[in-house]
mmCIF file of C-alpha atoms and ligand atoms in Angstrom:
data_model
loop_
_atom_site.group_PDB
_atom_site.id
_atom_site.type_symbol
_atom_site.label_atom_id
_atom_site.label_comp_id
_atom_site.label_asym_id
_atom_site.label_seq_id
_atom_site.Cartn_x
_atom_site.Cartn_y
_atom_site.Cartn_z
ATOM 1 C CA UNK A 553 0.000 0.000 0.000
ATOM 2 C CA UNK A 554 1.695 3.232 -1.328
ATOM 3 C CA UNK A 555 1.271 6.410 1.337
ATOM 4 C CA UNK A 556 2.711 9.757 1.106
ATOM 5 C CA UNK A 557 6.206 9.597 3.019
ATOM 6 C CA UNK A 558 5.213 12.164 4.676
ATOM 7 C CA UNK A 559 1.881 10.404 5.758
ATOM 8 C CA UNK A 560 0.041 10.533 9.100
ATOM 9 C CA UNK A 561 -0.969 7.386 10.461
ATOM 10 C CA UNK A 562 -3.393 7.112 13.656
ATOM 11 C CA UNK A 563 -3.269 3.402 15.127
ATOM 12 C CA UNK A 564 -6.035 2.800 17.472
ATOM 13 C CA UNK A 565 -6.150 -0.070 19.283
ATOM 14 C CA UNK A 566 -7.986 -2.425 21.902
ATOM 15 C CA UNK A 567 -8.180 -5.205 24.092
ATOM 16 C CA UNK A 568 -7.469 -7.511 20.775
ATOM 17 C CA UNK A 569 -3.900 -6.280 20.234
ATOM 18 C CA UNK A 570 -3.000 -7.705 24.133
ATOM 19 C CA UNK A 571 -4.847 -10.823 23.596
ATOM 20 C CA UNK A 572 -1.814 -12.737 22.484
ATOM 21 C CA UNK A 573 0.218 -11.294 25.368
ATOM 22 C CA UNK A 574 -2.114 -13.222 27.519
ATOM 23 C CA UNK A 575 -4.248 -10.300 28.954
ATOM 24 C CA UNK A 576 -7.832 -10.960 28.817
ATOM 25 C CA UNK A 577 -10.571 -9.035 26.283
ATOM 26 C CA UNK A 578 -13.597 -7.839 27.593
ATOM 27 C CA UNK A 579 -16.156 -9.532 25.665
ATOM 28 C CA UNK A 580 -14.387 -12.628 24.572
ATOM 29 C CA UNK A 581 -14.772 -15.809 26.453
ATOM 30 C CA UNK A 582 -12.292 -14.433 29.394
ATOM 31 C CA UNK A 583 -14.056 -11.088 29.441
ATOM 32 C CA UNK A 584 -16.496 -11.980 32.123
ATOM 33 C CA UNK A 585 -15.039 -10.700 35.778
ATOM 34 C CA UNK A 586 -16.656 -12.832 38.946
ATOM 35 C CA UNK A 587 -19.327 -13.316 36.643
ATOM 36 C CA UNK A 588 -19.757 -9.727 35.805
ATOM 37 C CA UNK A 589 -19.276 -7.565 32.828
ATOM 38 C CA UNK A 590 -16.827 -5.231 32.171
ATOM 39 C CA UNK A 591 -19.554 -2.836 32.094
ATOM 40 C CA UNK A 592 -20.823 -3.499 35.496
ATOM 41 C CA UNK A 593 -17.603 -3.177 37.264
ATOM 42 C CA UNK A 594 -15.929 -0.288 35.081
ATOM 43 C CA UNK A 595 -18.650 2.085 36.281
ATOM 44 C CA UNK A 596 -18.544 5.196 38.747
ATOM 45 C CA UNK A 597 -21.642 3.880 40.137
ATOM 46 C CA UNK A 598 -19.874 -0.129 41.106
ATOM 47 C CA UNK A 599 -17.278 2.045 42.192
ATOM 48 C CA UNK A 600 -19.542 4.417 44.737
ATOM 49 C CA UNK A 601 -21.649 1.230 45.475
ATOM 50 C CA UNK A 602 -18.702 -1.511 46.280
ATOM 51 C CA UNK A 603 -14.948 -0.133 46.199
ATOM 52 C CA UNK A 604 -13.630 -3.189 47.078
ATOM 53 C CA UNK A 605 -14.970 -4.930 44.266
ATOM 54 C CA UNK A 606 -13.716 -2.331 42.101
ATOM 55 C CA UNK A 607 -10.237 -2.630 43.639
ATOM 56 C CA UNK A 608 -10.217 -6.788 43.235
ATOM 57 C CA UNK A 609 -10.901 -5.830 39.563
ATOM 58 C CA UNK A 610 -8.161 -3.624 38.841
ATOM 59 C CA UNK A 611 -5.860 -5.058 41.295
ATOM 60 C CA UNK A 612 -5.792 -8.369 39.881
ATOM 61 C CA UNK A 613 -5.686 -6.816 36.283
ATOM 62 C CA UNK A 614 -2.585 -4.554 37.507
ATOM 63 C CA UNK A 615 -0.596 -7.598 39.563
ATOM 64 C CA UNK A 616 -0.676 -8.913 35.649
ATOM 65 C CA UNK A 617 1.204 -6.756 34.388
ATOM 66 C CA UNK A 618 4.161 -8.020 36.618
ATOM 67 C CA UNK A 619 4.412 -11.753 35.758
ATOM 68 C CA UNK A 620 6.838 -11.668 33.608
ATOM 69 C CA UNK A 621 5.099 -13.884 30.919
ATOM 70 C CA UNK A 622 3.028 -10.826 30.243
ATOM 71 C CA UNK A 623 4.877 -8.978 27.820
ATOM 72 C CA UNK A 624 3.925 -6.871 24.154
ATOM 73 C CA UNK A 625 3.776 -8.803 21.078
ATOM 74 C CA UNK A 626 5.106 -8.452 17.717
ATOM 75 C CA UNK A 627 2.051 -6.580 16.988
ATOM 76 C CA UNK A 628 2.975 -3.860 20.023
ATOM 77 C CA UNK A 629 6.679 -4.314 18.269
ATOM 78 C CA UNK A 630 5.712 -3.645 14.906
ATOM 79 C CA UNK A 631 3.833 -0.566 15.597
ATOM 80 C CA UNK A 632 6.744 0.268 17.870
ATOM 81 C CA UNK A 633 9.266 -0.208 14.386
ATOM 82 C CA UNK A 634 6.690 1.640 12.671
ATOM 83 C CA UNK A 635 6.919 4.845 14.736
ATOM 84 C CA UNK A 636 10.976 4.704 14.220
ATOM 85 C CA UNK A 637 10.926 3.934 10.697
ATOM 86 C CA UNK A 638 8.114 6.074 9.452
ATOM 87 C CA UNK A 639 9.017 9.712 8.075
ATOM 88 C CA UNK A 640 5.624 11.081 9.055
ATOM 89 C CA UNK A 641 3.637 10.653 12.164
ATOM 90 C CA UNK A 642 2.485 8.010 13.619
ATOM 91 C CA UNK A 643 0.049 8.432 16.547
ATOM 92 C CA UNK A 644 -1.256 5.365 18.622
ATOM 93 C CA UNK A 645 -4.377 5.694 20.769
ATOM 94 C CA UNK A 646 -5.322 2.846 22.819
ATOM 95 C CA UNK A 647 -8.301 2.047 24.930
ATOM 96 C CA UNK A 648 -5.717 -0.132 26.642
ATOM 97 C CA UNK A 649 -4.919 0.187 30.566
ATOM 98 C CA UNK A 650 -1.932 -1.885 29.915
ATOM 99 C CA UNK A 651 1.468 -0.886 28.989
ATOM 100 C CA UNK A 652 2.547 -3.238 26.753
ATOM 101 C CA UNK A 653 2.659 -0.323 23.584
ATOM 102 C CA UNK A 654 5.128 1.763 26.025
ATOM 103 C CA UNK A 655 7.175 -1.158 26.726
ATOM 104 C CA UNK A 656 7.286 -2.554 22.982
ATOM 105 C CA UNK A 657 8.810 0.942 22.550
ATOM 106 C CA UNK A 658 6.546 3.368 20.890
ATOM 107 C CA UNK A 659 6.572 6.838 22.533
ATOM 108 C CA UNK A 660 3.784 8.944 20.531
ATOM 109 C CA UNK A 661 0.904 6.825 22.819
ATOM 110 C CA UNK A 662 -2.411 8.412 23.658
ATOM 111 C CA UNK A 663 -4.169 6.069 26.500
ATOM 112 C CA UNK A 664 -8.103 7.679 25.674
ATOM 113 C CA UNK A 665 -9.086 5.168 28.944
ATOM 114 C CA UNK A 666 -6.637 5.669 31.068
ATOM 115 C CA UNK A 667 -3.848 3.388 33.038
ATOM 116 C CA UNK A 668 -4.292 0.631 35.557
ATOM 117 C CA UNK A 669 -0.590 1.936 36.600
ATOM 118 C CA UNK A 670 -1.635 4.960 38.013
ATOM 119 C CA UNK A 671 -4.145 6.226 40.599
ATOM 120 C CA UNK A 672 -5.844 9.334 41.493
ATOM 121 C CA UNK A 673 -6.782 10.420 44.731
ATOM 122 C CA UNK A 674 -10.680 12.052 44.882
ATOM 123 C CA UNK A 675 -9.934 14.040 47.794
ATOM 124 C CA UNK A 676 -6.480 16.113 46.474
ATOM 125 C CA UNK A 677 -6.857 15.224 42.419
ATOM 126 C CA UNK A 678 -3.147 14.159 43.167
ATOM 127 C CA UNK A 679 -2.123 11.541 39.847
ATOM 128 C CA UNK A 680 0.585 9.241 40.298
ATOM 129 C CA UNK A 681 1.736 5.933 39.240
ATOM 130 C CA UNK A 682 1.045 2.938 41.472
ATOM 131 C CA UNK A 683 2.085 -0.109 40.556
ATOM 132 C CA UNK A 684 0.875 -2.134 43.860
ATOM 133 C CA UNK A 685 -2.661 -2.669 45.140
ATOM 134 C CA UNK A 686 -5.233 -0.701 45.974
ATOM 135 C CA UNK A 687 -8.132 -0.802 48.799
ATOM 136 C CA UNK A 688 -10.242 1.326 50.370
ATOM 137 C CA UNK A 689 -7.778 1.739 53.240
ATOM 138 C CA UNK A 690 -5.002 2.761 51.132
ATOM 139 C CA UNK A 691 -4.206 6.346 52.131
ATOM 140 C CA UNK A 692 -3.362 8.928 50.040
ATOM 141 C CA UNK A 693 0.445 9.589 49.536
ATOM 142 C CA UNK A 694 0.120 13.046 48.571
ATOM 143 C CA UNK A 695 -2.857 14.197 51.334
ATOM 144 C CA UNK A 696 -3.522 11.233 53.403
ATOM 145 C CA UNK A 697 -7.202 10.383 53.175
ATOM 146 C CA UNK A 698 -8.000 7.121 53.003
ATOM 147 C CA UNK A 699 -10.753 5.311 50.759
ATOM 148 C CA UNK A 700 -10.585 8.454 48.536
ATOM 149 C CA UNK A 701 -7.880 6.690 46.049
ATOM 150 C CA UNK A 702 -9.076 4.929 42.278
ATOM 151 C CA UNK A 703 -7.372 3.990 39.236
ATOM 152 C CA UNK A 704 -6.461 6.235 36.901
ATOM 153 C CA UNK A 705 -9.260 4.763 34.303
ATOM 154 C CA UNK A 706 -12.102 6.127 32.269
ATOM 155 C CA UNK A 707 -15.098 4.374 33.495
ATOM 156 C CA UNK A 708 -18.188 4.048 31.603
ATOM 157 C CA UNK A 709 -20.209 7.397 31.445
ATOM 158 C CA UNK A 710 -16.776 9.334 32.383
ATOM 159 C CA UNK A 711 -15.194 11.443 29.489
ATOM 160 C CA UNK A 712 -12.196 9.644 28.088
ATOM 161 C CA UNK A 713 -8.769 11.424 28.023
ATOM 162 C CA UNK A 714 -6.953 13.658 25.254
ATOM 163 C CA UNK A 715 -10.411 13.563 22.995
ATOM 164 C CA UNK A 716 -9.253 16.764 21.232
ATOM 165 C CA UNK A 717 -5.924 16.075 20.340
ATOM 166 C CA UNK A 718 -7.272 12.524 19.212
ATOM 167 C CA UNK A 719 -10.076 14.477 17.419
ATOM 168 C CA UNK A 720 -7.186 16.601 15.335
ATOM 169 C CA UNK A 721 -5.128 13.281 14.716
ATOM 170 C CA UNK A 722 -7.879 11.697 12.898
ATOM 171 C CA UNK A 723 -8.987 15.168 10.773
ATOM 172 C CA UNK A 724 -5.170 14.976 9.132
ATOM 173 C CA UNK A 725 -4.576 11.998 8.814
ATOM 174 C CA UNK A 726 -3.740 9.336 5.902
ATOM 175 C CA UNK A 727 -4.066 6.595 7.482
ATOM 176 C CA UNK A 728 -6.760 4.955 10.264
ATOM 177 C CA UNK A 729 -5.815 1.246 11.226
ATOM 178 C CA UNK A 730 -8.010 -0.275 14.198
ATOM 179 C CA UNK A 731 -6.359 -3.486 15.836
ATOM 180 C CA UNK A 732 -8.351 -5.344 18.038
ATOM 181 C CA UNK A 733 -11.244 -3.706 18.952
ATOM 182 C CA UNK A 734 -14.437 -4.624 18.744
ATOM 183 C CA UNK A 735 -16.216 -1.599 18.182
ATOM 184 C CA UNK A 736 -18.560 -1.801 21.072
ATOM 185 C CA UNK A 737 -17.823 1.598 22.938
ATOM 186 C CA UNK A 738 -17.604 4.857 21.828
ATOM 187 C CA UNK A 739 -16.711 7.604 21.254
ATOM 188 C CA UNK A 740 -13.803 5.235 19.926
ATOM 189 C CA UNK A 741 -16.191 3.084 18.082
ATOM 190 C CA UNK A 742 -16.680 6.266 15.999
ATOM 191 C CA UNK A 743 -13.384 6.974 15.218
ATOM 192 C CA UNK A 744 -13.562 5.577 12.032
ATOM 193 C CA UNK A 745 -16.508 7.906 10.655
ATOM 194 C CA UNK A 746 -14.472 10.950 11.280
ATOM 195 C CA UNK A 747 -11.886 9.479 9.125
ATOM 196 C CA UNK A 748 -14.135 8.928 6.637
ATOM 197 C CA UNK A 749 -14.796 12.862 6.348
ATOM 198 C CA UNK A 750 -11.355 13.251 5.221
ATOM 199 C CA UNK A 751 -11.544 12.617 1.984
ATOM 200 C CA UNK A 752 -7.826 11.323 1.268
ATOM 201 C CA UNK A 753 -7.862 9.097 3.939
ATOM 202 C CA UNK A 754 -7.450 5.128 3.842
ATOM 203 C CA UNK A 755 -9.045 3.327 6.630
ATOM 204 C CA UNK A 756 -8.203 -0.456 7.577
ATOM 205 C CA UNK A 757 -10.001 -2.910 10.156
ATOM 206 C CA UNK A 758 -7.397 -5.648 11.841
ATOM 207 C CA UNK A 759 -9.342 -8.470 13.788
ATOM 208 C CA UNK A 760 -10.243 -11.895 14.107
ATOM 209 C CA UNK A 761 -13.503 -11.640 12.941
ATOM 210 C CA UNK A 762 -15.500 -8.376 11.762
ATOM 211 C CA UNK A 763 -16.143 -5.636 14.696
ATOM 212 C CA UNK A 764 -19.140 -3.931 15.198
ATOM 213 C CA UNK A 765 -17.812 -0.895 12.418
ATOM 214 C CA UNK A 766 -16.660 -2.775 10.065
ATOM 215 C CA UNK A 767 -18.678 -1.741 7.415
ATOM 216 C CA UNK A 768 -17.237 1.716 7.395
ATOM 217 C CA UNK A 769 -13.491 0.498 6.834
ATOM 218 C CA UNK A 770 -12.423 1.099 3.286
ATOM 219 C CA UNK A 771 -10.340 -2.479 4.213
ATOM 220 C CA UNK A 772 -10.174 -5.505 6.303
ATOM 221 C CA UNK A 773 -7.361 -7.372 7.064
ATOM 222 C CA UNK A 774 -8.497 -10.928 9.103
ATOM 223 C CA UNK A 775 -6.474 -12.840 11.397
ATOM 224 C CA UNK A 776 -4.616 -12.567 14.877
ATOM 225 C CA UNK A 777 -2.804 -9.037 15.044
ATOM 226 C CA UNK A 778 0.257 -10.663 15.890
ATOM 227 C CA UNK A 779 0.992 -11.709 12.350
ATOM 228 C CA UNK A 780 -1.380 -9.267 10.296
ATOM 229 C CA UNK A 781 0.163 -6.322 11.965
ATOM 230 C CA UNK A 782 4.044 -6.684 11.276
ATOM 231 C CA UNK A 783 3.023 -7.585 7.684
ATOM 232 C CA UNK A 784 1.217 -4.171 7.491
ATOM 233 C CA UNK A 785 4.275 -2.605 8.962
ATOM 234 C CA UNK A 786 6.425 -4.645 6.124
ATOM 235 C CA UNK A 787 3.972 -3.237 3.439
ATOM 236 C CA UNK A 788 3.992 0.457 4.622
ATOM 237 C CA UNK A 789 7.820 0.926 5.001
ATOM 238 C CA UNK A 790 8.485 -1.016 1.898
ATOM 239 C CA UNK A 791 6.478 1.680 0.065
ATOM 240 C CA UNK A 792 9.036 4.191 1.061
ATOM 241 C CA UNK A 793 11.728 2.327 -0.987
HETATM 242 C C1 BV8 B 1156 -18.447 8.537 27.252
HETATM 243 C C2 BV8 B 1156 -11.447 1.268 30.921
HETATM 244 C C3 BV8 B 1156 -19.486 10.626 27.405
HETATM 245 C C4 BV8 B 1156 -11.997 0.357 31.932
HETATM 246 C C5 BV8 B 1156 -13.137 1.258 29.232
HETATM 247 C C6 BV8 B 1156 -25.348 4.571 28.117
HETATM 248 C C7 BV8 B 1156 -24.961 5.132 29.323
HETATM 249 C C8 BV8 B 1156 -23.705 5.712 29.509
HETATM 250 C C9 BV8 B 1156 -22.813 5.716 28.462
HETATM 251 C C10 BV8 B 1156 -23.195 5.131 27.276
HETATM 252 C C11 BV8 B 1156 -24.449 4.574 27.080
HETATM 253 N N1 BV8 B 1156 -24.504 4.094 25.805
HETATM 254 C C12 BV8 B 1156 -23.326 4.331 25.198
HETATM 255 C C13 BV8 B 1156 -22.556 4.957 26.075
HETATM 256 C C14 BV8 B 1156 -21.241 5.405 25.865
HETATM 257 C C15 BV8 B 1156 -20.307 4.367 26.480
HETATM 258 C C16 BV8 B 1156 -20.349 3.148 25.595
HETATM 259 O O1 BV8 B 1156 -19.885 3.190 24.490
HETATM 260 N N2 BV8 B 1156 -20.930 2.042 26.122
HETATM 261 C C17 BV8 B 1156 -21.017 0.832 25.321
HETATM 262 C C18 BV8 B 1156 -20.815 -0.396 26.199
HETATM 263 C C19 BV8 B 1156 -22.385 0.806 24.638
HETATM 264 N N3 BV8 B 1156 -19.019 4.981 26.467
HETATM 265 C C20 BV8 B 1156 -18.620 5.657 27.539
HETATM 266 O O2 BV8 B 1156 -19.205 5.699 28.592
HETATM 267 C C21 BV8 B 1156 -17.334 6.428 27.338
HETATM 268 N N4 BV8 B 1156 -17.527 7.763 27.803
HETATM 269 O O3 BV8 B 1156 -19.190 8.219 26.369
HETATM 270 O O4 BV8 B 1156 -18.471 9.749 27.860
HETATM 271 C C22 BV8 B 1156 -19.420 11.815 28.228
HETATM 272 C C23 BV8 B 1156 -19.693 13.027 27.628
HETATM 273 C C24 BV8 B 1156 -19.632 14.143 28.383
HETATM 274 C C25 BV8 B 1156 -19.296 14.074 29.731
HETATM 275 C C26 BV8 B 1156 -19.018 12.852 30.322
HETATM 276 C C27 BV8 B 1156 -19.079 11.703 29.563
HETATM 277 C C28 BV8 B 1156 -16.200 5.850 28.152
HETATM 278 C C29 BV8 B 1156 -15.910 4.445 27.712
HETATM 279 C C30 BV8 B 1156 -14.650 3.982 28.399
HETATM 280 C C31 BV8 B 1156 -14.967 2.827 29.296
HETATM 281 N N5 BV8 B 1156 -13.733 2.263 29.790
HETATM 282 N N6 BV8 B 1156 -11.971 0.836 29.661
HETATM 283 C C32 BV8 B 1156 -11.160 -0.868 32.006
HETATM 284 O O5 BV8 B 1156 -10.294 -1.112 31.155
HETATM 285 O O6 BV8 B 1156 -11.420 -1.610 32.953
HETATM 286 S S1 BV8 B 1156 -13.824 0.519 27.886
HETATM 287 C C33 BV8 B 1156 -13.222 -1.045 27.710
HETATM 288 O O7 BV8 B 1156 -13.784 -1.525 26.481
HETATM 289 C C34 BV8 B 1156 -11.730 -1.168 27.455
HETATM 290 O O8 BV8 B 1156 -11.063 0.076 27.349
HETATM 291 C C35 BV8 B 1156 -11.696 -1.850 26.108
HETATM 292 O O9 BV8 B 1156 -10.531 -1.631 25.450
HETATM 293 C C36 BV8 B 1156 -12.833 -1.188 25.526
HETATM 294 C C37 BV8 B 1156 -13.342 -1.543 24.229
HETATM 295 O O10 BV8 B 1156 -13.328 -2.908 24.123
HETATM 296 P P1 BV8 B 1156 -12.318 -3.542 23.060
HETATM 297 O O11 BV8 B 1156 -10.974 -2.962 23.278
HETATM 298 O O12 BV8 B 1156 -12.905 -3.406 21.712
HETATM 299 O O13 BV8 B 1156 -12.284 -5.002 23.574
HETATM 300 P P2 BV8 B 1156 -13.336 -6.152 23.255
HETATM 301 O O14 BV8 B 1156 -13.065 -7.266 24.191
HETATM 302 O O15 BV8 B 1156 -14.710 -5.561 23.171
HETATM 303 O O16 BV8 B 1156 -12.980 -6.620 21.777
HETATM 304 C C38 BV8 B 1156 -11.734 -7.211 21.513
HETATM 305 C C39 BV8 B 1156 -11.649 -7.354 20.012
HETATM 306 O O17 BV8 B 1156 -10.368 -7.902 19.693
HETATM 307 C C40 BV8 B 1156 -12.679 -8.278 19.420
HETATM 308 O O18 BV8 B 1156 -13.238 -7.673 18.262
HETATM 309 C C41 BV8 B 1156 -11.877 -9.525 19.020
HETATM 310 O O19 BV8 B 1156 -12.395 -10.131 17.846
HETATM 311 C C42 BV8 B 1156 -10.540 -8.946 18.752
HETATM 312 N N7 BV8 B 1156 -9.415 -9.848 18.963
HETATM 313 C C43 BV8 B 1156 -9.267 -10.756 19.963
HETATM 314 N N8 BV8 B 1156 -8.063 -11.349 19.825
HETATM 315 C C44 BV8 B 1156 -7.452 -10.804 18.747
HETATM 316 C C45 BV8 B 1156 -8.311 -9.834 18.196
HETATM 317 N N9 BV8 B 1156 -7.999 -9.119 17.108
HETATM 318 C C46 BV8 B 1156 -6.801 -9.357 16.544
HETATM 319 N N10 BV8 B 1156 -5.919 -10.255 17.015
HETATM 320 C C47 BV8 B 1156 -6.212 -10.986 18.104
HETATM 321 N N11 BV8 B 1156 -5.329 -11.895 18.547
#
C-alpha cells in the first residue's frame, strides 16, 4: 500500500492487540469478571456502590502486568518499528490500561481510557503511578485520606482522556488502522466515521472476525494481530523504498 512519506498514520487499538500477550478481552470468552461484565464493574456507580470490588478488579488486572510472561507482542513491536521507521507521524491511541505499547517501545501513545498503573486520589486530584494494590484503606500519599484513592481509568459514562488532540489526529490523517477492537464503545467506536470525512484518507479494520464498524473500513485485514500487523508494517515501510 503506497502512502505519502510524509503520511500521518493514527493506530487505534484495543483489548485484541493484548490478547496474544495473555491479557484478557472484555467480551471474549475471558471477558467476564466474577461473573460480571466489564460494564458493570468499570462504572462510577460499582465504584460508589462496592470499592472493594472495584479494587479486586483492577488489582488483579494490575498484579498482571508483573508476571513476567506478560509482555507486548510483535504486533505492540511492529507498531513500535513503525513509529521509528516512518518519516511522518504516527500516533497510537489505545483504549488499553496496559502498557505493553510503552514497553514494545513506541513513545507517541495516547491512553483515551486511562492506566491501571496509576491512581488518582478524589480528595487532592493528586495523579501518580502505582504499581501495587489498591483498597479502600489505602491512604493517600500526597494528602492522606484514606478510601478516597481509584485507578487512573475512564469508566463508563466518564469522558475519556486527550479527545481533542485525538479528534485533530484523525482530521489529518492518511491513514486509520483499528487493531483489536471490537467496536462496542464509543466515542472510539466512531473513530472511524471521522476518518471517513477526510476525503484522502485510507481506513483499515485488523481483527479476528468483523467488529461492530466494520462496514465503514475502506479495508479488512483478518487474522490474529500478531501476524497481520508486522506484515502491514512490512507493506507500509516497503512503500518508502
Ligand atoms: C463517554 C477502561 C461521554 C476500563 C473502558 C449509556 C450510558 C452511559 C454511556 C453510554 C451509554 N450508551 C453508550 C454509552 C457510551 C459508552 C459506551 O460506548 N458504552 C457501550 C458499552 C455501549 N461509552 C462511555 O461511557 C465512554 N464515555 O461516552 O463519555 C461523556 C460526555 C460528556 C461528559 C461525560 C461523559 C467511556 C468508555 C470507556 C470505558 N472504559 N476501559 C477498564 O479497562 O477496565 S472501555 C473497555 O472496552 C476497554 O477500554 C476496552 O478496550 C474497551 C473496548 O473494548 P475492546 O478494546 O474493543 O475489547 P473487546 O473485548 O470488546 O474486543 C476485543 C476485540 O479484539 C474483538 O473484536 C476480538 O475479535 C478482537 N481480537 C481478539 N483477539 C485478537 C483480536 N484481534 C486481533 N488479534 C487478536 N489476537
Amino acid at each position: 500500500m503506497l502512502l505519502p512519506p510524509t503520511g500521518s498514520i493514527v493506530m487505534l487499538t484495543g483489548a485484541g492487540i493484548s490478547a496474544e500477550s495473555g491479557l484478557a478481552t472484555f467480551r471474549g470468552a475471558g471477558g467476564l469478571w466474577e461473573g460480571r461484565r466489564a460494564e458493570d464493574v468499570a462504572t462510577p456507580e460499582a465504584f460508589a456502590r462496592d470499592p472493594g470490588m472495584v479494587h479486586r478488579f483492577y488489582n488483579q488486572r494490575r498484579r498482571q502486568l508483573h508476571d513476567p510472561a506478560i509482555r507486548p507482542n510483535a504486533a505492540h513491536l511492529a507498531l513500535a518499528r513503525l513509529e521509528a521507521d516512518w518519516p511522518g507521524s504516527v500516533l497510537v491511541v489505545t483504549q488499553n490500561v496496559d502498557d505493553l505499547h510503552e514497553r514494545a517501545g513506541s513513545r507517541a501513545v495516547l491512553h483515551m481510557h486511562g492506566q491501571i498503573r496509576r491512581m488518582r486520589c478524589t480528595a487532592c486530584l493528586e495523579e501518580r503511578l502505582w504499581l501495587g494494590d489498591l483498597d479502600t484503606l489505602t491512604p493517600c500519599p500526597a494528602c492522606g485520606a484514606t478510601a478516597s484513592l481509584r485507578p487512573a481509568i475512564v469508566w463508563f459514562g466518564e469522558m475519556p482522556l486527550e479527545m481533542e488532540r485525538i479528534m485533530a489526529a484523525l482530521q489529518s490523517c492518511d491513514l486509520f488502522v483499528a487493531v483489536g477492537t471490537s467496536g462496542h464503545v464509543y466515542p472510539a467506536a466512531g473513530f472511524v466515521e471521522v476518518v471517513r470525512d477526510v476525503d484522502r484518507a485510507h481506513t483499515i479494520e485488523v481483527n479476528l472476525e468483523p467488529s461492530a464498524v466494520r462496514s465503514a473500513f475502506a479495508e479488512c485485514r483478518v487474522g490474529p494481530a500478531g501476524s497481520v500487523v508486522p506484515t502491514l508494517v512490512d507493506e507500509l515501510l516497503a512503500g518508502l523504498r
